[in-house]
Tab-separated table of C-alpha atoms and ligand atoms in Angstrom:
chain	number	residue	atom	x	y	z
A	204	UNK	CA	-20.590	33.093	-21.263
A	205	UNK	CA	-17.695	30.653	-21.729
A	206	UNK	CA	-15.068	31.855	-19.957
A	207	UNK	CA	-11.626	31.190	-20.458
A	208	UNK	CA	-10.202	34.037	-19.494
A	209	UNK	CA	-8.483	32.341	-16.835
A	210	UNK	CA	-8.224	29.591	-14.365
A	211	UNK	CA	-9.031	32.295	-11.544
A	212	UNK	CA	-12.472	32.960	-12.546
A	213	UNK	CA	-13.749	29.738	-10.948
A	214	UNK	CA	-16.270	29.829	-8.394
A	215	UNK	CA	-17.673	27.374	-5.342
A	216	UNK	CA	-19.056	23.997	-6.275
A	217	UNK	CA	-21.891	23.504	-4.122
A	218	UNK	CA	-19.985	20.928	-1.637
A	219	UNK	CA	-16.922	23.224	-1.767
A	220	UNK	CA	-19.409	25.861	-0.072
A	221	UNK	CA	-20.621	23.401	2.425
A	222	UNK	CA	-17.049	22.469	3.505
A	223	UNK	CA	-16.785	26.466	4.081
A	224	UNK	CA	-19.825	26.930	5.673
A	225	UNK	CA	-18.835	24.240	8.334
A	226	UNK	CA	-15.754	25.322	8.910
A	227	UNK	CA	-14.110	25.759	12.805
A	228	UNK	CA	-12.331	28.770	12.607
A	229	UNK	CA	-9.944	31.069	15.206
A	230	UNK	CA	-7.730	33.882	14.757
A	231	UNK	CA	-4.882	33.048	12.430
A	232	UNK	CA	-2.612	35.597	13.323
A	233	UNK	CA	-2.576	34.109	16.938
A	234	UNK	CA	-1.943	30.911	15.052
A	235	UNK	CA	-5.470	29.261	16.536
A	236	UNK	CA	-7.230	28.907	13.742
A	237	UNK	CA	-7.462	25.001	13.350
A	238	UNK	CA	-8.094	24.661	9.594
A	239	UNK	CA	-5.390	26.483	8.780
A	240	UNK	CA	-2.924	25.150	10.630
A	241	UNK	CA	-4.349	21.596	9.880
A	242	UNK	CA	-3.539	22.899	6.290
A	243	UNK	CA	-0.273	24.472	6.323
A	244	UNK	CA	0.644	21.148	8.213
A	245	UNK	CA	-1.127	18.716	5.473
A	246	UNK	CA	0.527	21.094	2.592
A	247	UNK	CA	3.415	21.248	3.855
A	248	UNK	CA	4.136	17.441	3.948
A	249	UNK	CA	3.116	16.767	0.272
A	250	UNK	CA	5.591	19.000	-0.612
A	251	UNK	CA	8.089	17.472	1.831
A	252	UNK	CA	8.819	21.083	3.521
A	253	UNK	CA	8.976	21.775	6.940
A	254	UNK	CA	6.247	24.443	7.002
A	255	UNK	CA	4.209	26.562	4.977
A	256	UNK	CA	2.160	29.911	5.245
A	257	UNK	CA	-1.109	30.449	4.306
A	258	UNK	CA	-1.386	33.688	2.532
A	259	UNK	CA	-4.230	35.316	0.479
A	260	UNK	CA	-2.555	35.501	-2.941
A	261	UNK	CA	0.046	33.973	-5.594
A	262	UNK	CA	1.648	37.221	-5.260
A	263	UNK	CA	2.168	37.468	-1.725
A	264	UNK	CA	3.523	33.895	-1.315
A	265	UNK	CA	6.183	35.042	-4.474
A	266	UNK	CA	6.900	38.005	-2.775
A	267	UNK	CA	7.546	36.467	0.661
A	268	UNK	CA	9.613	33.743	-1.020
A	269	UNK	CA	12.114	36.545	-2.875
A	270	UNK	CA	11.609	38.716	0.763
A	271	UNK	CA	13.064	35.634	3.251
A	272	UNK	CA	15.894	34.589	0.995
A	273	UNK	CA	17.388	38.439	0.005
A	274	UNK	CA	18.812	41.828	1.390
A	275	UNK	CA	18.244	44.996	-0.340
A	276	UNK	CA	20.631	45.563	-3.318
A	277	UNK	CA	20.939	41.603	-4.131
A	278	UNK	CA	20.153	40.312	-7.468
A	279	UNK	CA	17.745	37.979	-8.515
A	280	UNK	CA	17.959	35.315	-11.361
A	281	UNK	CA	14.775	35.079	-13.078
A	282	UNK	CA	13.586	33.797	-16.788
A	283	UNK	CA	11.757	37.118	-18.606
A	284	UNK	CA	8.565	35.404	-18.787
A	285	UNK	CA	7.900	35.119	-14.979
A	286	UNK	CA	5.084	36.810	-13.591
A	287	UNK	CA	7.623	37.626	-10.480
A	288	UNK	CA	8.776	39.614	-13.256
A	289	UNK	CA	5.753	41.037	-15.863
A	290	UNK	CA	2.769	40.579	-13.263
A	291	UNK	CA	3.422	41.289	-9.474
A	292	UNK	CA	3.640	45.534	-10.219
A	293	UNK	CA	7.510	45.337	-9.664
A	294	UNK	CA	6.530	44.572	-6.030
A	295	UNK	CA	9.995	42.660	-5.262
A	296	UNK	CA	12.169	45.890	-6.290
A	297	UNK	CA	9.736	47.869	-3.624
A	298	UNK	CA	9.013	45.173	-0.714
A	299	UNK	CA	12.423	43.338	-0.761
A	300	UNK	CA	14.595	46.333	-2.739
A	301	UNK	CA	16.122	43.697	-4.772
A	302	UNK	CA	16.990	43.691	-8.679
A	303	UNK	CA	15.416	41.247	-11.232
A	304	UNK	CA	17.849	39.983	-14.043
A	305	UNK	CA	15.705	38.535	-16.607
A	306	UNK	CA	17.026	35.757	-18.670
A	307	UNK	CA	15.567	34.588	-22.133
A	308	UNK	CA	13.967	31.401	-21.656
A	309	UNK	CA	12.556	28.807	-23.825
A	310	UNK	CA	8.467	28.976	-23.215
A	311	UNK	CA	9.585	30.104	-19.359
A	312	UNK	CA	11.883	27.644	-18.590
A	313	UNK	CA	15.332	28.182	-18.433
A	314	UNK	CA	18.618	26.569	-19.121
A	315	UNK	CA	20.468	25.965	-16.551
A	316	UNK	CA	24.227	26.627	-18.490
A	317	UNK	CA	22.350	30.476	-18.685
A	318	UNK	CA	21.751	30.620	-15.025
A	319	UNK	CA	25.205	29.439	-14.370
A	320	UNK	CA	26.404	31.959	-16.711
A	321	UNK	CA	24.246	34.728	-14.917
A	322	UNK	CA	25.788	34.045	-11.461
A	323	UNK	CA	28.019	37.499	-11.059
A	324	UNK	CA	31.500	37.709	-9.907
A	325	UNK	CA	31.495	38.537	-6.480
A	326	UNK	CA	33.616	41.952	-5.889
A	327	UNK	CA	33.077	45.178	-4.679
A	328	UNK	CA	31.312	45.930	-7.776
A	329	UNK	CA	28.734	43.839	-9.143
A	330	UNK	CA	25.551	42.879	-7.549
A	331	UNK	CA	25.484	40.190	-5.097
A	332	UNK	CA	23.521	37.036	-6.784
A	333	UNK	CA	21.557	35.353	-4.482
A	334	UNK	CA	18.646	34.044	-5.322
A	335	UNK	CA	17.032	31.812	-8.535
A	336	UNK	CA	13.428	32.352	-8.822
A	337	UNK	CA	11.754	29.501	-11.260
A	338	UNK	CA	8.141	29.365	-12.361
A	339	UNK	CA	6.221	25.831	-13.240
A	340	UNK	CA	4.004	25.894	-15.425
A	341	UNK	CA	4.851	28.764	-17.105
A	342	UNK	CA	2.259	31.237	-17.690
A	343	UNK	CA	3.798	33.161	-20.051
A	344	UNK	CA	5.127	30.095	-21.453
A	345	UNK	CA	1.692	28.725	-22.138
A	346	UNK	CA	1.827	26.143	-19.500
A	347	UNK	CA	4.740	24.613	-20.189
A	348	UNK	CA	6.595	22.660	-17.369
A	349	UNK	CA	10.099	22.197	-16.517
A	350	UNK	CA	11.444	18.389	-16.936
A	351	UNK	CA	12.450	17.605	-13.211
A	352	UNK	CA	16.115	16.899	-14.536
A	353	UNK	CA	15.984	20.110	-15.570
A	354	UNK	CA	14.831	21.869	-11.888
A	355	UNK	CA	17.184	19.514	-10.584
A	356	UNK	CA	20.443	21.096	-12.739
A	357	UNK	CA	19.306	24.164	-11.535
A	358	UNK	CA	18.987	23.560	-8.047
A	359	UNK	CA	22.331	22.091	-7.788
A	360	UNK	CA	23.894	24.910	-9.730
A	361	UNK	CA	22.284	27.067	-6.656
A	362	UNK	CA	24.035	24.601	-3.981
A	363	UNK	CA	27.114	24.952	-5.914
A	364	UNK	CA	27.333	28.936	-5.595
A	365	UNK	CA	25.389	29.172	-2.323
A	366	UNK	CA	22.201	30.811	-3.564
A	367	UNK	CA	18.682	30.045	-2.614
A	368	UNK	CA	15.748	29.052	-5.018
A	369	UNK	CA	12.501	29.469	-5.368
A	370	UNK	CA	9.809	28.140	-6.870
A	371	UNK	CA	6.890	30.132	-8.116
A	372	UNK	CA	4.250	26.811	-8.405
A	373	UNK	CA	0.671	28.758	-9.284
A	374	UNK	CA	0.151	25.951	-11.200
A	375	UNK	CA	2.083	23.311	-9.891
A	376	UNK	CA	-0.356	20.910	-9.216
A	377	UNK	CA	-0.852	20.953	-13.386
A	378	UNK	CA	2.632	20.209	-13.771
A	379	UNK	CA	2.470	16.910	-11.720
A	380	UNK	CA	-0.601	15.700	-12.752
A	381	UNK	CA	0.742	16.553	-16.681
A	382	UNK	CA	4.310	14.606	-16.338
A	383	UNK	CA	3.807	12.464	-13.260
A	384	UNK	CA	6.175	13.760	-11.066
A	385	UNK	CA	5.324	13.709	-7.263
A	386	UNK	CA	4.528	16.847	-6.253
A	387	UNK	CA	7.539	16.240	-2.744
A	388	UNK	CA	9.623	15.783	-5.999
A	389	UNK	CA	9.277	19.378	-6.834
A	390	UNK	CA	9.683	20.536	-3.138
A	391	UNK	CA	13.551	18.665	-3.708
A	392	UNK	CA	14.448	20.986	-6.187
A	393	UNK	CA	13.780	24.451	-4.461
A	394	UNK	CA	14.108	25.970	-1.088
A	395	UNK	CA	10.598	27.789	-1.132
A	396	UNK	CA	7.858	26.943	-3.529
A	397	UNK	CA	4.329	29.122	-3.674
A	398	UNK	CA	1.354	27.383	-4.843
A	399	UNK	CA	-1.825	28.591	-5.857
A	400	UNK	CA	-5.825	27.199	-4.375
A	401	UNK	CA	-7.061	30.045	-5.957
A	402	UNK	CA	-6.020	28.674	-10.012
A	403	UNK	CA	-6.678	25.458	-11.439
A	404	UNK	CA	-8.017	23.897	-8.592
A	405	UNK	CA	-10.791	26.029	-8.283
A	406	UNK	CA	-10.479	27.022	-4.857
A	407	UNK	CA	-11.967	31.087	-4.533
A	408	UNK	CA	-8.801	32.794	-2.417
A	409	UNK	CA	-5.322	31.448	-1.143
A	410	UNK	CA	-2.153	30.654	-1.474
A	411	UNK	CA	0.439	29.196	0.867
A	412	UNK	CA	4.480	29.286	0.720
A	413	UNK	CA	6.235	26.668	2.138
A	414	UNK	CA	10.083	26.255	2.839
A	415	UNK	CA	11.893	25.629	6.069
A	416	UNK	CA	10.714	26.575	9.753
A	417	UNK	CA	13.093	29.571	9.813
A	418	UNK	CA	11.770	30.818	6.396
A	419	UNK	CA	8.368	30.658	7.177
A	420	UNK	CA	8.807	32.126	10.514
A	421	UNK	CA	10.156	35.308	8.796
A	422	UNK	CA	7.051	34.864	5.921
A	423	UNK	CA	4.684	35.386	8.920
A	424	UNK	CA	6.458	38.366	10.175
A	425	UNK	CA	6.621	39.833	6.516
A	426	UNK	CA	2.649	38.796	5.693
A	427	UNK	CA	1.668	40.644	8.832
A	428	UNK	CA	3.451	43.986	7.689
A	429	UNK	CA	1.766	43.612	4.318
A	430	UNK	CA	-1.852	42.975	5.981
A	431	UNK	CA	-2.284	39.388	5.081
A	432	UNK	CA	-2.648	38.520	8.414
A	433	UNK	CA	-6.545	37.189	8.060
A	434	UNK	CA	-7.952	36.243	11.418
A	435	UNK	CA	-10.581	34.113	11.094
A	436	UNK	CA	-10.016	32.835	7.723
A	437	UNK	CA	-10.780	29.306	8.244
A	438	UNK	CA	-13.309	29.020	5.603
A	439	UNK	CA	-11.221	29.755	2.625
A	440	UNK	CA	-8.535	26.850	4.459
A	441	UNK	CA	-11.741	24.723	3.987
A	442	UNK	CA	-12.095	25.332	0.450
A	443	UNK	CA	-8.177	25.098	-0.161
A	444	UNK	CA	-8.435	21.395	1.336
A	445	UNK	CA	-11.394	20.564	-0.293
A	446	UNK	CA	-9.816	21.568	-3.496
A	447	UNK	CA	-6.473	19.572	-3.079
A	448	UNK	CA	-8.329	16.372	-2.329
A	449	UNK	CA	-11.031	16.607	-5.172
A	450	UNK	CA	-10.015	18.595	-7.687
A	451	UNK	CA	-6.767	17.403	-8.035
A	452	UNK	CA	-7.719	14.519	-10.918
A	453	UNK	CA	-9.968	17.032	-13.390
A	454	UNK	CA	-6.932	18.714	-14.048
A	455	UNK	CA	-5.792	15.851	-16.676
A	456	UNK	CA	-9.283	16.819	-18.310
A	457	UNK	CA	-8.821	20.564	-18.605
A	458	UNK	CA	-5.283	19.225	-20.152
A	459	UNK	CA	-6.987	17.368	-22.539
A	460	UNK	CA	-9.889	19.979	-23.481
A	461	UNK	CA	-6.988	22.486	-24.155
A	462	UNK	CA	-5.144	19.969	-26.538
A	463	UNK	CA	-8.586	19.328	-28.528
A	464	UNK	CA	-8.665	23.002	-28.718
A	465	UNK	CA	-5.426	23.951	-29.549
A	466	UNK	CA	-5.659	21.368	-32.554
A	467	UNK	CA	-8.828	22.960	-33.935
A	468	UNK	CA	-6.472	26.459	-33.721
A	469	UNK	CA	-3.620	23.859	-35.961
A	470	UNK	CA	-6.566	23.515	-38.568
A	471	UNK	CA	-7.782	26.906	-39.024
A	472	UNK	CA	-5.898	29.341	-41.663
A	473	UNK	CA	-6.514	32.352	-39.241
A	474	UNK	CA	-4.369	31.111	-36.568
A	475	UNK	CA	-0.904	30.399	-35.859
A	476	UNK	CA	0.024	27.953	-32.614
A	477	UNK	CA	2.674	24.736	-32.192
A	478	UNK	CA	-0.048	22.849	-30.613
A	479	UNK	CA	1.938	20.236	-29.980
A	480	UNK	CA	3.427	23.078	-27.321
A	481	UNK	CA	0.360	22.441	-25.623
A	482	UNK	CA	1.084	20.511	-22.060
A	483	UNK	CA	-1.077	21.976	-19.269
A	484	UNK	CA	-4.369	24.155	-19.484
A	485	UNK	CA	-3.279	27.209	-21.158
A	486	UNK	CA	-3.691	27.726	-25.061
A	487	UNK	CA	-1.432	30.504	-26.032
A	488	UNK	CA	-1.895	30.825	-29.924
A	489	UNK	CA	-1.637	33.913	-32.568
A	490	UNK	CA	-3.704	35.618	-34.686
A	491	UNK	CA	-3.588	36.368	-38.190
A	492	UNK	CA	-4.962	39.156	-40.676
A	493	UNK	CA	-7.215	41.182	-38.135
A	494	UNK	CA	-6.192	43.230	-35.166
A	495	UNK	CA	-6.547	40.570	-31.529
A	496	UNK	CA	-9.442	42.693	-30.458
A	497	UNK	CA	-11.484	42.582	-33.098
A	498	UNK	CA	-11.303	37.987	-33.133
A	499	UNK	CA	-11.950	38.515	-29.110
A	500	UNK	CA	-14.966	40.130	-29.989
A	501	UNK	CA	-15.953	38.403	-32.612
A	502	UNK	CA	-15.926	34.918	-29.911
A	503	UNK	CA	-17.140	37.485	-27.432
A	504	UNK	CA	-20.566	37.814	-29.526
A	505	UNK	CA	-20.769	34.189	-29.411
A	506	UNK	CA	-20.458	33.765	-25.946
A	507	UNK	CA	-17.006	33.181	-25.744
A	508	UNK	CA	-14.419	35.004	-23.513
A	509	UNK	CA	-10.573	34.889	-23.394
A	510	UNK	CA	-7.678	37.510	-23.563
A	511	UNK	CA	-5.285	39.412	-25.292
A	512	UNK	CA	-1.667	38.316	-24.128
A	513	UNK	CA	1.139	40.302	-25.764
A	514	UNK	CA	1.681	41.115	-29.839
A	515	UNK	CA	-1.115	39.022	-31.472
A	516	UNK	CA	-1.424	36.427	-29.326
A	517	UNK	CA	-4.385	35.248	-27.180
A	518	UNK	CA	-4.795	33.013	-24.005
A	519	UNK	CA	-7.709	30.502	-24.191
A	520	UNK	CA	-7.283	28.777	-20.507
A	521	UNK	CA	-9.223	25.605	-19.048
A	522	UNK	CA	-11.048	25.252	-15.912
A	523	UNK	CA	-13.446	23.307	-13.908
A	524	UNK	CA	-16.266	25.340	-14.804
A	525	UNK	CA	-15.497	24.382	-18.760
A	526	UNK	CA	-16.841	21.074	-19.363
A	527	UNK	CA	-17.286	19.044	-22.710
A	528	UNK	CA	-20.628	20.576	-24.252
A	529	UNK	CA	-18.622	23.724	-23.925
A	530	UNK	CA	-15.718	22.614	-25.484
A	531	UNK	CA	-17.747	21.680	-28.410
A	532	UNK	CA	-19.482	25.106	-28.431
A	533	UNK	CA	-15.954	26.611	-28.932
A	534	UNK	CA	-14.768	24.101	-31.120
A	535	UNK	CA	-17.673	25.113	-33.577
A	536	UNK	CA	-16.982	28.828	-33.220
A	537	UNK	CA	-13.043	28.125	-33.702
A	538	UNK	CA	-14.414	26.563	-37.100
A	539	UNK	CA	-16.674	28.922	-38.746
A	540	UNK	CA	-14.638	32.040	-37.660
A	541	UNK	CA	-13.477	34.270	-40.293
A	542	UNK	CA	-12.755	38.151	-40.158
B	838	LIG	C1	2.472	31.897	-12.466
B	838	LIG	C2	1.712	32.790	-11.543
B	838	LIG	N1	2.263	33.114	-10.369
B	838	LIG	C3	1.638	33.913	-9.487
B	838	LIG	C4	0.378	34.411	-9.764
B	838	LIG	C5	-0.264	35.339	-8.790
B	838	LIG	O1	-1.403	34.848	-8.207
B	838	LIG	P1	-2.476	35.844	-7.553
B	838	LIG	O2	-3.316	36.341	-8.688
B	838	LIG	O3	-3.226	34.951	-6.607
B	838	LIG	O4	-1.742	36.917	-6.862
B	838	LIG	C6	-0.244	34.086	-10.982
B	838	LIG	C7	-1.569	34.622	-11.301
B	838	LIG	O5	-2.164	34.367	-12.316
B	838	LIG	C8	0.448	33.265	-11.896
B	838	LIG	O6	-0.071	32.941	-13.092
C-alpha cells in the first residue's frame, strides 16, 4: 500500500532504530534522563528559546502552549482552520477553560488587520483577549506557510495589546526548508511554538514546546497532571534527534513529489485543485462527479491510500516512506482514473 494518508504513518528507518536501541535513558520526570534533556537543550537553541518540553504529542505541546499563557474565561484568537480548533477534541475549552474565536483565514493564515480587529474592548463585559494562536504550515490550509513578514505583523500587533502568541509548528520544519527562513527566525515571532518529531520528519512519537524558562516550568507542571510525564523515555529523544539531523533535507523532496502530483490532479478533468497552492507536502484537491468515497476506493484497489478532508476534497500527503517509483505508481493511477 501507498500510503499517503498522512505524514504520521511513518515508521523507523533501520539506523533510526539503532539510535533508539542505544539510547542512555533515566527518569524524565526527575529530569535525569540525559537524551532528553540533551534534546530539549539542542531544540531549544535552534529555535532561539530558552527552554523547551518534551511531550508525547502535537496536541499536548498546543494545549500546554494555550494552558501557560491563559486563565479560565479568556479568549483566544485563532484562524478557523487550526487544528487547535477542528482537531484537538475542544481540549483547550476543557484543560485551560478558555474560548476559541475563529477567524476566516486565507488557506490558514491570517491577516493580521483581522486579528487586530478581533482584539476586544476591554470592559466589564467582553471577554478578555489574550492570546493569538498561529499554525505553520497549515494543515487545513494544505500546507501553506505564513510569509515571515506576515508572523512578524502579527507578533507585533500582540506586543502592541499585551497578548501572548503561539505558534502551533507540526510542520514547521516544512515551512523553513520550503521558504528558507531559519527556523530561530520563527521562534522571533511567537512566545511558544510546538513542533512535531512525530510528522514529516519521520520520527515515531514526540513533540516538544518551547518558550521561556517560566513557561516551560509551568508546561512541566501541566504535562504531569495530564500523564505525559514518561520516565524513561529516552529512546523516542533518540529518534527525535536522529530525525532533526537527517531527515531534515528530504523534506524539499516530499515538496517536490507533492507538486508533480498535484500537477497530474491540474491535468485530469475529474479533479479540481490550484496546484500552484501547492508549497509543502500536503495535496489538498477536490473531486468531481462521484461521491469522495467511492475515488478513495477506487485508488484504494490500486494500492493507493489517502483521505477524505471536508466537502469533496481529499488529502494526498508526502512522506519519507514515499519515494519516486511510488510517485510514478500514483501518477499512473491519477491518469487512467475515471468513475
Ligand atoms: C497542525 C497540527 N498540529 C498539531 C497536530 C497534533 O499532533 P499529534 O497528532 O501528535 O497530537 C497535528 C496532527 O496532525 C497537526 O497537523
Amino acid at each position: 500500500m501507498i500510503d499517503l494518508r498522512s505524514d504520521t504513518v511513518t515508521r523507523p528507518t533501520q539506523p533510526m532504530w539503532d539510535a533508539m536501541y542505544d539510547a542512555p535513558v533515566g527518569d524524565d520526570v526527575y529530569g535525569e534522563d540525559p537524551g532528553i534533556n540533551a534534546l530539549e537543550a539542542n531544540i531549544s537553541k535552534l529555535f532561539g528559546k530558552e527552554a523547551g518540553v518534551f511531550v508525547p504529542s502535537g496536541t499536548m505541546g498546543n494545549q500546554l502552549g494555550v494552558k501557560v499563557h491563559t486563565e479560565p474565561a479568556d479568549e483566544v484568537i485563532i484562524d478557523e482552520k487550526a487544528h487547535i480548533y477542528n482537531s484537538e477534541g475542544a481540549a483547550a475549552g476543557l484543560i485551560s477553560g478558555i474560548q476559541l474565536r475563529p477567524l476566516k483565514s486565507s488557506r490558514g493564515v491570517m491577516d493580521p488587520d483581522a486579528v487586530r480587529a478581533a482584539i476586544r474592548e476591554q470592559n466589564d463585559w467582553d471577554p478578555r483577549t489574550r492570546l493569538v494562536a498561529v499554525e505553520n504550515t497549515s494543515n487545513f490550509g494544505g500546507g501553506a506557510c505564513y510569509p515571515l513578514e506576515t508572523l512578524r505583523d502579527i507578533f507585533d500587533i500582540t506586543r502592541e495589546h499585551n497578548l501572548a502568541m503561539h505558534l502551533d509548528g507540526a510542520r514547521i520544519w516544512n515551512a523553513a526548508v520550503a521558504t528558507g527562513t531559519r527556523l530561530h527566525e520563527y521562534g522571533s515571532v511567537c512566545d511558544t511554538i510546538s513542533v512535531c518529531f512525530s510528522k514529516g520528519l519521520g520520527a515515531p512519537v514526540g513533540s516538544m514546546l518551547l518558550g521561556s524558562k517560566g513557561e516551560m516550568k509551568k508546561a512541566r507542571r501541566f504535562r504531569k497532571l495530564l500523564g505525559g510525564g514518561m520516565r524513561q523515555a529516552g529512546m523516542l529523544a533518540a529518534a527525535a534527534a536522529y530525525a532533526v539531523e537527517h531527515h531534515m533535507e528530504g523534506l524539499r523532496q516530499d515538496h517536490q513529489r507533492a507538486k508533480t502530483f498535484a500537477q497530474a490532479i491540474a491535468d485530469s478533468s475529474f479533479f479540481n485543485i490550484r496546484h500552484e497552492d501547492v508549497e509543502t507536502n500536503i495535496v489538498l484537491f477536490k473531486v468531481t462527479g462521484a461521491p469522495v468515497s467511492r475515488t478513495l476506493q477506487w485508488f484504494s484497489e490500486r494500492g493507493i491510500a489517502m483521505i477524505p478532508f471536508g466537502e469533496q476534497t481529499i488529502r494526498a500527503t508526502f512522506h519519507l516512506e514515499v519515494n519516486d517509483e511510488d510517485l510514478n505508481s500514483v501518477l499512473d493511477a491519477v491518469s487512467t482514473y475515471k468513475l
